[in-house]
Amino acid sequence: MFMRIVPSIERLRQRAPAQALEAQFGREALLVALREEAAALRAALAADPSAVSSLPKTADEAATWIEARLPARIAGVFAPTLQRVINATGVLLHTNLGRAPLASTAVQQLAEASGYVSLEYDLDAGTRGARDVHAEALLCRLTGAEAAVVVNNNAAAVLLVLTVLASGREVVISRGELVEIGGGFRVPDVLRASGAILREVGTTNRTRVADYGAVISDRTALLLRVHPSNFRIEGFTERPGLAEIAALGTRFNLAVVEDLGSGHLLALPGVLDSEPGVANSLAAGADLVTFSGDKLLGGPQSGIIAGRRELVTRIRRHPLMRALRIDKLAYAALEATLGEYARDRAADTVPVQRMLRLEPTEIDKRARLILERVQAATSAREPSVSLTIADGASTIGGGSAPGERLPTRLLAVHAPDLSADELASRLRHLRPPVVARIAEGRLVLDLRTVATDEDDLVATALAEALA
């Protein structure tokens, strides 16, 4: 009986609320939303016909019931799946949250580059130019490289280098450097995909420069060194320095390539000691280095190849270069980020570099201000909620500096009527979502990875989640 009260789709479409939504979102989107809401009402009526007191009883009530839910239903269709998130996990380069946030100058350049730009146009000559020269001058200035080129990520950079320089020939690498990065992506797989032949030497924990020399032959294309960025081997270990491998490469006229993974342009003693600097690797004799643009550099996703001009020129000319190239927006953001380093202000203006240098005392001060705001907003209705400040540790993430911990101060939240998982879920479902972490049964927020202009949003979100 009650099923008959659900109006037809056409009747619903002719009503004013639906007409307004159709004008905003289009006919097809409206029809889909109407059908889904009408089906949802029928399902609710059929599931428990005895509980009709909370459901419509007439056709007009049914239409109103559907119309009340239409805006959220239709807006959900058009809502972007990529959402802004407040990262309160304390993981600086959180891969699942997009790694490095961009500097404000990079964001401004993204907007500038959203229209027509001189991507492949020489403004002086009025003729076609080359896209792969963008950012090269800054990269060479900052690293000491003779030339540089940019592709879409570091894995692509390694693949391209090996394809150009070693396809069909042997690449010598230490067994202890055959690493796997996120998503099951392994160095041996990249080697095979490039057409190169893997020649591993040494053992997992000990490799000497003599091990490299023992297998060099006329089939050898290059010597590859891979920084084991997401793990650390300790104890009975030995690994030759890059300068030793470079000397061996010079002796046999072989290129030496180092995959730095993250790499960095700005040293931070005591924190980034385990991460090789790009300029240091080139100075030590590497002919080419590859590294990520969106990790410690703090720019957009990109893979950078820098080093000897002759080798970079060969890479530029390979057909695979076109398949792996980056777009104008990535170039704009990368060049702006590099500009911050060139101006010697990246420690303050590039977010990941600034986060690395935050002192626990500064984080503590911000955490206490948020604590006071949340307590003031919740104490009357939720007196049993506990908010405390505790010592903790931030991590760099993104496969960078494994084992390094940055002392921090955590805002810990405990609500007797809410589990930590439920509280975390509530925070994730706010707008903007706040992503925290759970430690020892408590929800904790690390403000190291929260921008200062997001503190008010975090306080408001916590108060709302605890309501």
XYZ file of C-alpha atoms in Angstrom:
467
model
C 0.000 0.000 0.000
C 2.629 2.495 1.072
C 4.745 1.644 -1.977
C 2.163 3.454 -4.131
C 2.877 6.806 -2.509
C 6.277 7.123 -4.205
C 5.749 9.620 -7.064
C 6.883 8.927 -10.598
C 10.287 10.194 -11.655
C 8.721 12.571 -14.172
C 6.381 14.057 -11.569
C 9.311 14.609 -9.210
C 11.330 16.157 -12.020
C 8.638 18.761 -12.702
C 8.673 20.066 -9.132
C 10.611 23.223 -8.252
C 13.421 21.631 -6.162
C 14.274 19.188 -8.946
C 14.089 21.920 -11.581
C 16.620 23.997 -9.650
C 18.997 21.050 -9.353
C 18.605 20.209 -13.046
C 19.604 23.747 -13.966
C 22.722 23.396 -11.813
C 23.820 19.817 -12.511
C 22.081 18.761 -15.729
C 19.242 16.420 -16.677
C 21.081 13.099 -16.592
C 22.606 13.655 -13.167
C 19.206 14.678 -11.792
C 17.457 11.603 -13.211
C 20.054 9.268 -11.713
C 19.702 10.922 -8.305
C 15.886 10.822 -8.456
C 15.861 7.132 -9.324
C 18.307 6.313 -6.531
C 16.362 8.254 -3.886
C 13.030 6.829 -5.032
C 14.515 3.332 -4.860
C 15.897 4.072 -1.388
C 12.444 5.125 -0.165
C 10.802 2.014 -1.627
C 13.435 -0.150 0.049
C 12.833 1.573 3.391
C 9.068 1.075 3.110
C 9.454 -2.560 2.111
C 12.002 -3.363 4.799
C 9.806 -2.418 7.747
C 6.267 -1.458 6.731
C 5.177 -1.441 10.390
C 7.552 1.407 11.253
C 5.887 3.848 8.896
C 5.592 6.581 11.528
C 9.065 7.835 10.598
C 8.424 7.510 6.860
C 6.145 9.370 4.423
C 2.454 8.443 4.381
C 1.308 10.429 1.346
C 2.621 11.195 -2.115
C 3.361 14.798 -1.145
C 5.272 13.651 1.944
C 7.176 11.155 -0.203
C 8.111 13.877 -2.674
C 9.302 16.112 0.169
C 11.253 13.185 1.678
C 13.039 12.554 -1.638
C 13.654 16.244 -2.298
C 15.262 16.707 1.098
C 17.868 14.096 0.195
C 18.413 15.043 -3.433
C 21.033 17.804 -2.946
C 23.410 15.546 -1.006
C 22.850 12.668 -3.435
C 23.516 14.705 -6.560
C 26.381 16.685 -5.025
C 28.074 13.396 -4.140
C 28.198 12.496 -7.826
C 30.188 15.633 -8.601
C 32.295 15.766 -5.458
C 35.996 15.355 -6.315
C 37.539 12.150 -5.035
C 40.796 14.032 -4.433
C 40.130 16.039 -1.284
C 42.182 18.430 0.774
C 43.276 16.696 4.000
C 44.819 18.007 7.217
C 47.742 15.719 8.011
C 48.047 15.348 11.784
C 49.898 12.012 11.622
C 53.392 13.425 12.098
C 54.578 11.652 8.925
C 56.084 14.441 6.845
C 56.208 12.699 3.471
C 53.041 10.643 3.847
C 52.802 8.767 0.542
C 49.069 8.102 0.958
C 48.438 11.808 1.563
C 50.371 13.062 -1.457
C 53.874 13.402 0.011
C 55.313 16.920 0.141
C 52.971 19.922 0.346
C 54.015 22.668 -2.048
C 55.546 26.021 -1.200
C 53.279 29.033 -1.665
C 55.409 30.239 -4.579
C 54.927 26.872 -6.293
C 51.163 27.140 -5.836
C 51.242 30.629 -7.354
C 53.230 29.367 -10.328
C 50.723 26.544 -10.835
C 48.001 29.143 -11.217
C 50.171 31.174 -13.615
C 50.840 28.086 -15.730
C 47.201 27.021 -15.953
C 46.771 29.071 -19.129
C 48.995 29.407 -22.172
C 52.709 29.280 -21.335
C 56.035 29.193 -23.155
C 56.306 25.426 -22.677
C 57.853 24.695 -26.074
C 58.153 28.188 -27.481
C 61.216 30.399 -27.782
C 59.991 33.923 -27.069
C 63.231 35.513 -28.315
C 63.294 33.737 -31.669
C 59.533 33.412 -32.088
C 59.936 29.743 -32.983
C 59.419 26.352 -31.423
C 61.544 25.722 -28.349
C 62.385 22.719 -26.163
C 60.285 21.745 -23.168
C 62.953 19.670 -21.439
C 65.153 22.676 -20.651
C 62.774 24.053 -18.024
C 64.262 23.924 -14.522
C 67.609 22.739 -15.943
C 69.555 25.904 -15.164
C 68.445 25.898 -11.528
C 69.120 22.174 -11.139
C 72.641 22.572 -12.497
C 73.302 25.579 -10.283
C 72.104 23.777 -7.155
C 73.754 20.395 -7.789
C 76.868 21.123 -9.830
C 75.591 18.962 -12.698
C 76.513 19.762 -16.290
C 72.970 19.035 -17.487
C 69.644 17.801 -16.159
C 66.311 16.531 -17.391
C 63.009 15.837 -15.629
C 60.535 12.954 -16.013
C 57.393 11.996 -14.112
C 58.907 10.181 -11.100
C 62.148 8.655 -9.885
C 61.245 5.127 -10.992
C 60.753 6.520 -14.497
C 64.111 8.268 -14.235
C 65.881 5.013 -13.361
C 64.016 3.124 -16.092
C 64.948 5.727 -18.701
C 68.620 5.844 -17.713
C 68.945 2.058 -17.824
C 67.064 1.800 -21.122
C 69.276 4.381 -22.808
C 72.626 3.323 -21.361
C 72.320 -0.398 -20.667
C 69.627 -2.149 -22.706
C 70.910 -5.590 -23.721
C 74.025 -5.250 -21.577
C 75.010 -5.925 -17.973
C 74.475 -3.605 -15.029
C 76.615 -4.350 -11.981
C 74.926 -3.761 -8.621
C 75.474 -4.880 -5.042
C 73.124 -7.609 -3.837
C 72.394 -5.493 -0.769
C 70.964 -2.737 -2.975
C 68.327 -4.805 -4.783
C 65.628 -3.053 -2.823
C 61.852 -3.071 -2.991
C 60.024 0.220 -2.600
C 56.305 0.766 -2.029
C 53.677 -1.230 -3.883
C 55.952 -4.225 -4.500
C 58.105 -2.225 -6.938
C 61.564 -3.815 -7.086
C 64.869 -2.682 -8.571
C 65.371 -6.018 -10.419
C 61.965 -5.485 -12.067
C 63.036 -2.065 -13.328
C 66.246 -3.549 -14.682
C 64.357 -6.243 -16.577
C 61.844 -3.735 -17.936
C 64.693 -1.623 -19.313
C 66.205 -4.576 -21.142
C 69.346 -4.471 -19.002
C 70.897 -7.639 -17.605
C 71.317 -7.783 -13.844
C 74.770 -8.716 -12.559
C 74.668 -8.757 -8.775
C 77.820 -8.859 -6.678
C 78.727 -9.252 -3.022
C 76.311 -10.375 -0.331
C 73.317 -8.805 1.359
C 75.385 -7.269 4.140
C 78.913 -6.989 2.726
C 80.104 -5.848 -0.683
C 83.577 -4.589 -1.579
C 84.757 -2.578 -4.553
C 86.782 -5.624 -5.639
C 83.492 -7.498 -6.098
C 82.485 -4.987 -8.752
C 85.843 -5.188 -10.493
C 85.782 -8.982 -10.595
C 82.738 -9.153 -12.903
C 83.461 -6.275 -15.294
C 83.716 -7.437 -18.901
C 83.007 -6.207 -22.412
C 79.324 -6.934 -21.682
C 79.225 -4.407 -18.827
C 77.314 -1.184 -19.538
C 77.494 0.643 -16.215
C 77.898 0.407 -12.463
C 74.691 1.096 -10.540
C 74.489 2.188 -6.933
C 71.074 2.338 -5.253
C 70.492 4.120 -1.969
C 68.500 1.714 0.283
C 66.197 4.512 1.319
C 63.430 2.642 3.135
C 65.460 0.276 5.315
C 68.763 0.107 7.138
C 71.240 -2.755 7.551
C 73.308 -2.580 10.729
C 75.955 -4.732 12.353
C 78.469 -6.747 10.317
C 78.293 -4.685 7.126
C 80.549 -3.232 4.469
C 79.748 -1.050 1.498
C 82.242 0.749 -0.736
C 82.008 4.515 -0.925
C 80.734 6.145 -4.074
C 84.168 7.645 -4.758
C 85.676 4.134 -4.826
C 83.076 2.924 -7.314
C 83.550 6.062 -9.407
C 87.299 5.460 -9.546
C 86.621 1.912 -10.742
C 84.254 3.251 -13.391
C 86.894 5.690 -14.600
C 89.477 2.903 -14.761
C 87.235 0.781 -17.006
C 85.584 3.691 -18.845
C 82.155 2.818 -17.422
C 79.424 5.212 -16.358
C 78.528 5.207 -12.667
C 74.866 5.895 -11.908
C 73.456 6.476 -8.433
C 69.753 6.239 -7.658
C 69.421 8.506 -4.628
C 65.724 7.899 -4.050
C 64.831 11.007 -2.069
C 68.087 12.912 -2.365
C 68.282 16.373 -0.863
C 69.580 19.817 -1.727
C 69.742 21.143 1.821
C 71.651 19.338 4.555
C 70.272 18.953 8.063
C 72.958 17.474 10.348
C 71.679 14.940 12.827
C 68.512 14.259 10.839
C 69.387 13.667 7.186
C 72.828 12.163 7.745
C 71.732 8.857 6.181
C 70.397 10.568 3.054
C 72.972 11.382 0.359
C 73.037 14.934 -0.922
C 72.690 15.341 -4.676
C 75.655 17.708 -5.005
C 77.796 15.438 -2.822
C 77.128 12.407 -5.019
C 78.046 14.253 -8.191
C 81.155 15.672 -6.542
C 82.139 12.153 -5.457
C 82.227 11.040 -9.077
C 78.767 9.816 -10.085
C 78.226 10.382 -13.798
C 74.462 10.514 -13.325
C 72.169 10.704 -10.329
C 68.421 10.246 -10.160
C 66.164 11.498 -7.368
C 62.582 12.448 -6.551
C 61.148 15.932 -6.769
C 58.288 15.337 -4.336
C 60.167 13.995 -1.327
C 62.844 15.923 0.567
C 63.071 18.439 -2.261
C 59.474 19.413 -1.462
C 58.219 19.907 -5.011
C 55.718 18.189 -7.324
C 55.903 14.528 -8.307
C 58.831 14.243 -10.682
C 62.024 12.315 -11.282
C 65.222 14.239 -11.903
C 68.230 12.996 -13.878
C 71.352 15.115 -13.458
C 75.010 14.733 -14.359
C 77.288 14.582 -17.388
C 76.044 16.533 -20.388
C 76.875 13.827 -22.933
C 74.808 11.230 -21.078
C 71.883 13.580 -20.461
C 71.863 14.484 -24.170
C 71.563 10.799 -25.100
C 68.684 10.441 -22.656
C 66.918 13.498 -24.095
C 66.977 12.007 -27.580
C 65.492 8.627 -26.657
C 61.845 7.987 -27.731
C 60.930 6.903 -24.189
C 61.684 10.430 -22.990
C 58.459 11.660 -24.588
C 56.407 8.974 -22.872
C 57.833 9.854 -19.457
C 57.952 13.648 -19.680
C 56.137 15.907 -17.217
C 53.543 18.542 -18.018
C 53.617 22.325 -17.753
C 52.099 22.370 -14.250
C 54.778 20.092 -12.810
C 57.494 22.178 -14.487
C 56.012 25.360 -13.031
C 55.846 23.976 -9.491
C 59.296 22.393 -9.696
C 60.979 25.526 -11.013
C 59.344 27.635 -8.297
C 60.454 25.185 -5.603
C 64.019 25.154 -6.900
C 63.913 28.940 -6.886
C 63.383 28.871 -3.114
C 66.619 26.878 -2.723
C 68.475 29.181 -5.107
C 67.373 32.178 -3.022
C 68.644 30.427 0.106
C 65.284 30.536 1.872
C 63.955 26.993 1.395
C 64.412 26.165 5.089
C 61.652 28.673 5.829
C 59.466 28.572 2.722
C 59.414 24.937 1.555
C 56.949 23.187 3.904
C 58.789 19.885 4.315
C 62.053 21.688 5.069
C 60.295 23.917 7.586
C 58.647 20.898 9.261
C 62.004 19.150 9.580
C 63.313 22.103 11.568
C 60.374 22.692 13.923
C 61.365 22.554 17.582
C 59.233 20.544 20.057
C 58.746 23.703 22.143
C 57.018 25.444 19.239
C 54.822 22.409 18.585
C 53.992 22.218 22.294
C 52.833 25.836 22.340
C 50.469 25.294 19.418
C 49.145 22.040 20.894
C 48.308 23.765 24.192
C 46.364 26.510 22.439
C 44.292 23.898 20.623
C 43.825 21.935 23.854
C 42.493 25.027 25.630
C 40.065 25.789 22.820
C 38.720 22.242 22.680
C 38.384 22.046 26.456
C 36.457 25.315 26.508
C 34.124 24.041 23.799
C 33.508 20.579 25.270
C 33.930 20.765 29.056
C 30.280 21.583 29.769
C 28.781 18.760 27.716
C 31.682 16.276 27.766
C 33.425 16.701 31.152
C 34.967 13.216 31.010
C 36.969 13.907 27.848
C 40.716 13.884 28.531
C 43.119 16.028 26.499
C 46.805 15.886 27.353
C 50.165 16.837 25.855
C 52.743 14.056 25.631
C 56.200 13.435 24.214
C 56.327 11.642 20.891
C 58.217 11.250 17.636
C 57.549 12.374 14.082
C 58.840 10.380 11.114
C 59.991 11.585 7.717
C 58.259 8.916 5.628
C 58.288 8.556 1.854
C 61.110 6.024 2.088
C 63.435 8.722 3.423
C 65.826 8.503 6.390
C 64.558 5.172 7.773
C 64.787 4.942 11.530
C 65.098 8.695 12.019
C 62.739 10.083 14.662
C 62.106 13.776 15.250
C 61.203 14.597 18.870
C 57.761 16.177 19.004
C 54.837 16.924 21.283
C 51.537 15.126 20.759
C 48.009 16.207 21.549
C 46.424 13.041 22.974
C 42.645 12.662 23.178
C 40.658 10.117 25.176
C 36.857 10.017 25.314
C 35.323 7.273 27.512
C 32.239 6.998 25.301
C 34.204 6.876 22.048
C 36.873 4.417 20.977
C 40.006 5.849 19.404
C 38.987 4.264 16.097
C 35.544 5.885 16.214
C 37.012 9.282 17.036
C 39.543 8.948 14.216
C 36.712 8.028 11.847
C 34.687 11.076 12.870
C 37.654 13.346 12.173
C 38.164 11.773 8.749
C 34.545 12.424 7.800
C 34.622 16.146 8.527
C 35.335 18.811 5.939
C 38.235 19.139 5.611
C 39.097 15.649 6.868
C 41.641 15.481 9.683
C 43.864 12.393 9.601
C 45.438 11.556 12.958
C 46.999 8.384 14.328
C 46.309 5.982 17.180
C 48.964 5.176 19.772
C 48.492 3.092 22.913
C 44.728 3.162 22.548
C 44.531 6.952 22.283
C 43.994 9.269 19.373
C 47.043 11.508 18.965
C 47.662 14.503 16.734
C 51.153 15.678 15.788
C 51.122 19.323 14.758
C 54.527 19.079 13.083
C 52.702 18.174 9.871
C 49.843 20.631 10.380
C 50.281 24.099 8.875
C 49.936 26.878 11.436
C 46.971 28.331 9.549
C 45.218 24.971 9.994
C 45.363 25.011 13.814
C 41.936 26.653 14.118
C 40.458 24.039 11.789
C 41.937 21.247 13.921
C 40.490 22.750 17.108
C 37.054 23.116 15.526
C 37.202 19.592 14.112
C 38.132 18.059 17.464
C 35.337 19.892 19.250
C 32.847 18.738 16.623
C 34.075 15.133 16.667
C 33.764 15.010 20.467
C 30.237 16.460 20.466
